[in-house]
XYZ file of C-alpha atoms in Angstrom:
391
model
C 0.000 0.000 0.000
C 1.443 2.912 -0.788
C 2.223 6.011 1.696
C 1.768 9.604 1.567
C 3.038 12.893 3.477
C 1.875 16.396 2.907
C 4.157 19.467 1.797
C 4.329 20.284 5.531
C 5.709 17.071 6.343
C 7.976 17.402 3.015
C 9.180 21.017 4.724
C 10.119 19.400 7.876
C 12.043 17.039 6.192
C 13.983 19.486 4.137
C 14.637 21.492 7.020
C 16.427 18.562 8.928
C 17.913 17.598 5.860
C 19.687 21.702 5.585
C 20.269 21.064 9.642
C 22.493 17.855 8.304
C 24.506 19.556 6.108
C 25.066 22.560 7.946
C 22.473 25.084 6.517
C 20.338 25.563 9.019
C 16.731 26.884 7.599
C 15.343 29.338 10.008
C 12.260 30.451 7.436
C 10.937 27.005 6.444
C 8.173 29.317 4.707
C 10.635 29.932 1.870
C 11.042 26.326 1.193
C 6.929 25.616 0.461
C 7.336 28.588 -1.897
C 9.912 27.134 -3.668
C 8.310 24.192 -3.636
C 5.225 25.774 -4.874
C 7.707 27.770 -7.831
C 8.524 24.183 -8.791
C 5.524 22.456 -9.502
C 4.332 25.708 -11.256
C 7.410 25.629 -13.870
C 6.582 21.789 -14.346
C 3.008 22.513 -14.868
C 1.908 20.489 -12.080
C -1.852 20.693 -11.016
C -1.693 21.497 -7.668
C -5.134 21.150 -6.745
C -4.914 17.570 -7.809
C -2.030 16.852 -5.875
C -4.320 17.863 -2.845
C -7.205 15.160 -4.607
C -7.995 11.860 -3.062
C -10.928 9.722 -4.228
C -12.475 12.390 -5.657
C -12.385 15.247 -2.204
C -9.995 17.615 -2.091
C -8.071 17.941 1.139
C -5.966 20.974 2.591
C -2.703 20.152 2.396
C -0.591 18.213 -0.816
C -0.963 14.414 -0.455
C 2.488 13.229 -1.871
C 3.548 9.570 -2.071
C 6.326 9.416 0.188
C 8.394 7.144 -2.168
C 9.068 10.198 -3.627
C 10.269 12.050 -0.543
C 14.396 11.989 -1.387
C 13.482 12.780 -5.289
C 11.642 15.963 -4.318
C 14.146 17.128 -1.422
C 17.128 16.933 -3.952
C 14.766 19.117 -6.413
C 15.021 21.291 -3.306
C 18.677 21.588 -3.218
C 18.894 22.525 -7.579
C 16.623 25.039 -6.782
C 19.421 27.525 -7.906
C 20.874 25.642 -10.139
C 22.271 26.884 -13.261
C 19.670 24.447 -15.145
C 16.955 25.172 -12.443
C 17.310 29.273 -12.986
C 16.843 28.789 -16.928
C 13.517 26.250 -16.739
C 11.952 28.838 -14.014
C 12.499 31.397 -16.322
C 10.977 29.363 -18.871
C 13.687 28.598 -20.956
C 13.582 25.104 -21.001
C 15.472 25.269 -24.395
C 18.665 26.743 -22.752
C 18.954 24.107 -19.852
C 20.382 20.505 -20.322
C 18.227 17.540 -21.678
C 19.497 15.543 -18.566
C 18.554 17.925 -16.029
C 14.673 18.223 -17.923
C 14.465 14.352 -18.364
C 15.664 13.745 -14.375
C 12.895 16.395 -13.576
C 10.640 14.769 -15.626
C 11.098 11.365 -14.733
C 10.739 12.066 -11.431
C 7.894 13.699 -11.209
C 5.818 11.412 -13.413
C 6.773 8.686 -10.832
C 4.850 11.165 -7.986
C 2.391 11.088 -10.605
C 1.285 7.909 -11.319
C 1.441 6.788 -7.485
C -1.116 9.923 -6.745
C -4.552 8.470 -5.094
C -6.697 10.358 -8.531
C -7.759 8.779 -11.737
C -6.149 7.576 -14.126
C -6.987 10.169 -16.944
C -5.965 12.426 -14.486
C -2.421 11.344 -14.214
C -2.321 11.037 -17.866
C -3.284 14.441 -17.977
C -1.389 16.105 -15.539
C 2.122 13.795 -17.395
C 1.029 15.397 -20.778
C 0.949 18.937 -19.197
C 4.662 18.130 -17.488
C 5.756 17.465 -21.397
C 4.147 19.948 -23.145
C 5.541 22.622 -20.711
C 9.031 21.386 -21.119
C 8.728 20.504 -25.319
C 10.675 17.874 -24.007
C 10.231 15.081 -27.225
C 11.019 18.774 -29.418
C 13.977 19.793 -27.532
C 15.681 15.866 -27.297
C 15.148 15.290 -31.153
C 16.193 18.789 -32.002
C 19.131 17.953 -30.243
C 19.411 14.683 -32.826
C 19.391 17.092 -35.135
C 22.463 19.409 -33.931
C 24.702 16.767 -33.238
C 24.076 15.258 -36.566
C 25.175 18.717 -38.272
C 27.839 18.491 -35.850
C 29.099 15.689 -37.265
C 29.212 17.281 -40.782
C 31.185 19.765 -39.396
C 33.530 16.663 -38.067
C 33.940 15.386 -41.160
C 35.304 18.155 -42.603
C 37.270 19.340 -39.799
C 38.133 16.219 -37.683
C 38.815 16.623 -33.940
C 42.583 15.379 -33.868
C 42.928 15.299 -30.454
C 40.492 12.136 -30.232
C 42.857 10.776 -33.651
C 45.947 11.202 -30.965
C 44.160 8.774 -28.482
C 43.344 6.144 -30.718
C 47.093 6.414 -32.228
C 48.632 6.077 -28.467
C 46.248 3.076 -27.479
C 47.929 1.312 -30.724
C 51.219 2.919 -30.175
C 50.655 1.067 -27.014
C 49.872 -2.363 -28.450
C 53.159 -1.829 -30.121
C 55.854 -0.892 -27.491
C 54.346 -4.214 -25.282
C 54.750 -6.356 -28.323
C 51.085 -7.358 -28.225
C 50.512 -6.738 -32.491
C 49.757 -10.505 -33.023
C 46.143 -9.188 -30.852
C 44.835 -7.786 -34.282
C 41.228 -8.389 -33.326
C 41.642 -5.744 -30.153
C 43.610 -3.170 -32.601
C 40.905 -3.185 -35.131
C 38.713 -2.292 -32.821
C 40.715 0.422 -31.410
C 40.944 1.631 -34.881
C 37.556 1.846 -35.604
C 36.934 4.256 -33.354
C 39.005 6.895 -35.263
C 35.767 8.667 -37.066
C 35.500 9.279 -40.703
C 36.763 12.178 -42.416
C 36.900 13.456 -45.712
C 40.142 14.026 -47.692
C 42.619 11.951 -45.262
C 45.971 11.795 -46.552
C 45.817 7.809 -47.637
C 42.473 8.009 -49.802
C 44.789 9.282 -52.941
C 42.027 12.456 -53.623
C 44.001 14.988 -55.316
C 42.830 18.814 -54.713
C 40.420 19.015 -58.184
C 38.542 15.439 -56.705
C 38.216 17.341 -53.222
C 36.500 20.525 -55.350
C 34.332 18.923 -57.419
C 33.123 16.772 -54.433
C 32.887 19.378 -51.615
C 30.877 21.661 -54.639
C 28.752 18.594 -54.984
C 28.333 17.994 -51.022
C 26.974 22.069 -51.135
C 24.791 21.774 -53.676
C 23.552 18.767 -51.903
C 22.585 20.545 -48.522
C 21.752 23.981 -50.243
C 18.732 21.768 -51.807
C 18.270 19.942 -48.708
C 17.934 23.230 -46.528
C 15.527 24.268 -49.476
C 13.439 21.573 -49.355
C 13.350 21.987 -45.352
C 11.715 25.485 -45.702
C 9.710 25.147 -48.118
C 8.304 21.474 -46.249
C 7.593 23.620 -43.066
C 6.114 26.861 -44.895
C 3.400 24.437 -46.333
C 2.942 22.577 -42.829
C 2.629 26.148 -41.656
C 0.431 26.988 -44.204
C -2.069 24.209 -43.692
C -2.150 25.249 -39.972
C -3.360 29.197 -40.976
C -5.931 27.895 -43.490
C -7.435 25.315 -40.618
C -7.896 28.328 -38.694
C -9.309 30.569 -41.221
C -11.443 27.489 -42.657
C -12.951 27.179 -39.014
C -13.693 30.680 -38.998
C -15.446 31.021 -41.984
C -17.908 27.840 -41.432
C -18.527 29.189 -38.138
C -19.407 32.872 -40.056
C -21.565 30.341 -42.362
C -23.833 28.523 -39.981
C -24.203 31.677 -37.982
C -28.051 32.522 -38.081
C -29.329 36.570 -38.954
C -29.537 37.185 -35.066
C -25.908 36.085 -34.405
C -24.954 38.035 -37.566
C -26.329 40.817 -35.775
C -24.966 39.894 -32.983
C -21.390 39.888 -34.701
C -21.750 42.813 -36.751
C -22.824 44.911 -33.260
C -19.569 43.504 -31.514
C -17.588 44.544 -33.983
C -18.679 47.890 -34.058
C -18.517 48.642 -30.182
C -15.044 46.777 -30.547
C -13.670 50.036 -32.932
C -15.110 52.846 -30.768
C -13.966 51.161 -27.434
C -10.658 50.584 -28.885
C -10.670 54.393 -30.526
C -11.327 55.033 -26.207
C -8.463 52.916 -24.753
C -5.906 54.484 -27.065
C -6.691 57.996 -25.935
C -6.041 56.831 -22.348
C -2.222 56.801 -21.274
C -2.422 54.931 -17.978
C -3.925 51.880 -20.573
C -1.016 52.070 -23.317
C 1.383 52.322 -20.566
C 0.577 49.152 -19.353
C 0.699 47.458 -22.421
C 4.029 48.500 -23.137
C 4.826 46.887 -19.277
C 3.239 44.170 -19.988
C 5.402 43.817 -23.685
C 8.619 44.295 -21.775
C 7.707 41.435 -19.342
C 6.911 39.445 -21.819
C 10.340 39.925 -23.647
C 12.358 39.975 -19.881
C 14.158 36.874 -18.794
C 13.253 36.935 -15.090
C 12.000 34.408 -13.061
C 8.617 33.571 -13.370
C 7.338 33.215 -10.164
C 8.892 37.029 -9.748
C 7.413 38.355 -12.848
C 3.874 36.694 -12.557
C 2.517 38.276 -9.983
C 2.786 41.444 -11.695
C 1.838 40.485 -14.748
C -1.265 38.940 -13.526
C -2.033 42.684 -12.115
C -1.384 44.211 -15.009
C -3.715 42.119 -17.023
C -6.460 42.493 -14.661
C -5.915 46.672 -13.991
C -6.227 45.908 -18.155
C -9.655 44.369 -17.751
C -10.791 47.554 -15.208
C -9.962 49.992 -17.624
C -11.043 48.242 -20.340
C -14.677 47.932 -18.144
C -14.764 51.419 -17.162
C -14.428 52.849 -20.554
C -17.238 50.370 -21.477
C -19.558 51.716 -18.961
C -18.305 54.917 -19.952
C -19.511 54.632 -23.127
C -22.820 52.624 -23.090
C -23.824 52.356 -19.328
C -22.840 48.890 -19.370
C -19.966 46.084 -20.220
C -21.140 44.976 -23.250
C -18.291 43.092 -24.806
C -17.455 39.904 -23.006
C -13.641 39.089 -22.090
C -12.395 36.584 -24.750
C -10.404 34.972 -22.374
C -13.453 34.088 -20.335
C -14.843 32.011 -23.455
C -13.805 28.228 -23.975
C -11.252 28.347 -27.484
C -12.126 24.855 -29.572
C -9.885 23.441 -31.145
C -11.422 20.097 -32.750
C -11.393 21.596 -36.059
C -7.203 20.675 -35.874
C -6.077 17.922 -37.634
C -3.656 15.409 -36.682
C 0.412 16.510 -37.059
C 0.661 13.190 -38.645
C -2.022 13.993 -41.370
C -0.809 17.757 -41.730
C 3.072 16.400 -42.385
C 1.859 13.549 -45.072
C -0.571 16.380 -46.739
C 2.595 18.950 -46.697
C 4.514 16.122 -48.160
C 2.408 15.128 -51.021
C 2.365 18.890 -51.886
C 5.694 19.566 -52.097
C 6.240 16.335 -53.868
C 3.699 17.086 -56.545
C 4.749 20.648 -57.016
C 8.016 19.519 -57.285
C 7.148 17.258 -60.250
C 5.346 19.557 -61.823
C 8.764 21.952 -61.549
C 10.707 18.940 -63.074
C 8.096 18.798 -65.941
C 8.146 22.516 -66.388
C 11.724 22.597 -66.794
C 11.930 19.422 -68.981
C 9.203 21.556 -71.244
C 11.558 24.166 -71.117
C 15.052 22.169 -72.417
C 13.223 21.377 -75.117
C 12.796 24.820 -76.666
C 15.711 25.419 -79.270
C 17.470 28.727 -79.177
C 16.021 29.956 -82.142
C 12.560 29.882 -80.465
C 13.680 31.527 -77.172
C 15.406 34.208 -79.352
C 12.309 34.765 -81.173
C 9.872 35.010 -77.780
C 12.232 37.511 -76.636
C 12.000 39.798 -79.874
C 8.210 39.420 -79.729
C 7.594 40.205 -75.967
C 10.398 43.701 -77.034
C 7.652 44.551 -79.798
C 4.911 44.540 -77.732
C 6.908 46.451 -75.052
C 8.070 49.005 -77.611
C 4.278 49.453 -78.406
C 3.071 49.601 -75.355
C 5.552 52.380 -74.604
C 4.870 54.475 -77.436
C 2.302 57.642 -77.107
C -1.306 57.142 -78.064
């Protein structure tokens, strides 16, 4: 059966823990905030770590298994790692230090006394905080272009280890072991243009131009891949909109065509007022800072809601009333999104087919003689002489 403690019992331990190694905690307050900082970077649910069977009790209910995990998260609270995720940059810290976070917390997770769509949902928030999966294959990606870069300048420091663990194999007369010193060469990486493949500096050209070429058209493909992924994205959204415009009936046509017109004379309001463009330009620069969240939240919640007051008052300024509704207050649906898998495979078959058609274009085009180019391009100078000429 498993055990729990609360975060006050998790405090206590932490405290004895600091007493232990000689940093005596006299504000034990400090360490639930932290705490609290923590499982707000990770995305953690906190009211569902306070869940059991369905009630909701006052204080965290924390499987005690996990007791030494989450008193060593303590301890990385400033951590060089730590500092970057509770800033939010999860892309600037280490993919070890995210994965041991997340690991660790989806063990706490799964032994919670809640459902189990719960859990699942509160693992999936963990992830997509992090962009975990994103950030570890992106990192695929950067070693693999590292390795490019390898292969065209090799790291000859690592060559000078393998060539001393042979030299060694040498000076203690141990060649006839030709299995072991195969295997100690094969570790020596591949390189272009080493001095024994016989490539004389015209092969090395003609290949390196050919190598260019090869990931020019390869970068090429790459962008133009994503801008029609990206593309397909924008058009969802606008498709959405529009077949919500269609099925709208004449009353919520009314309805629309009314909000929109309060929306330009409240918004002709808010940008006479100073106090209102002033926070705006706050809230911009927080959004751009690289503080600490937990730090930079509190008054960024305050400036969004002294937002939503003036934005009120000029309402009721204007028409006795708040007549336009928060947009934040209304629930966003997304089910009109399709799948990333059937978004990539629909990006793919377009580039592929506009690529064939570019092959067929300019197969069209090799085929026209010089004579026949020569003569388009003294027709299209007529008409542009005649089109130039005064009526």
């Amino acid at each position: 059966m498993i055990e729990y403690i609360t975060l006050s019992d998790l405090v206590k331990k932490v405290s004895q823990d600091a007493v232990e190694k000689g940093k005596e905690i006299f504000n034990t307050k400090k360490i639930r905030e932290k705490y609290l900082n923590i499982f707000e970077m990770m995305n953690i649910d906190r009211d569902k770590l306070k869940a059991s069977d369905g009630k909701k009790s006052k204080d965290f209910k924390i499987p005690k298994d996990s007791q030494n995990f989450l008193i060593n998260v303590y301890w990385l609270y400033s951590d060089a790692d730590m500092k970057k995720m509770r800033k939010g940059f999860f892309e600037q810290a280490s993919l070890e230090s995210i994965a041991e976070l997340l690991d660790g917390f989806r063990e706490m997770i799964l032994k919670l006394d809640i459902s189990e769509n719960d859990k699942d949902e509160m693992i999936s928030k963990m992830y997509l905080r992090t962009k975990y999966p994103y950030l570890q294959r992106r990192a695929e990606v950067l070693k693999e272009l590292e390795n490019i870069k390898l292969d065209f300048c090799p790291d000859y420091q690592d060559d000078a280890r393998v060539e001393d663990e042979l030299q060694n194999y040498v000076d203690n007369n141990d060649i006839k072991n030709m299995i072991e010193m195969d295997n100690i060469s094969a570790q020596r990486r591949f390189r272009y243009y080493d001095i024994l493949d016989n490539l004389d500096v015209n092969d090395q050209l003609l290949f390196t131009s050919f190598v260019l070429e090869d990931i020019r058209c390869m970068i090429k493909r790459h962008h133009e891949l994503y801008s029609y992924i990206s593309e397909i994205r924008t058009c969802e959204i606008n498709d959405a909109a529009e077949q919500k415009a269609l099925n709208m009936t004449s009353e919520e046509e009314e309805y629309a065509t009314e909000d929109f017109n309060y929306s330009i004379k409240l918004q002709e309001e808010l940008d006479k007022n100073e106090e209102y463009k002033d926070l705006l330009l706050e809230r911009k620069e927080i959004l751009r800072s690289n503080g600490f969240i937990n730090k930079l939240q509190p008054r960024f919640e305050a400036i969004c809601e002294r937002l939503q007051e003036i934005d009120n008052e000029t309402q009721k300024k204007l028409w006795g009333e708040v007549v336009l509704k928060d947009s934040e207050d209304e629930d966003i649906d997304f089910s009109f999104r399709d799948t990333s898998e059937n978004v990539f495979q629909e990006a793919l078959k377009t580039y592929c087919d506009n690529n064939k058609n570019r092959r067929e274009y300019e197969k069209r085009m090799g085929m026209i003689t010089d004579e026949e180019r020569l003569r388009v391009k003294e027709f299209i100078e007529q008409l542009e002489a005649q089109r130039k000429k005064p009526q």
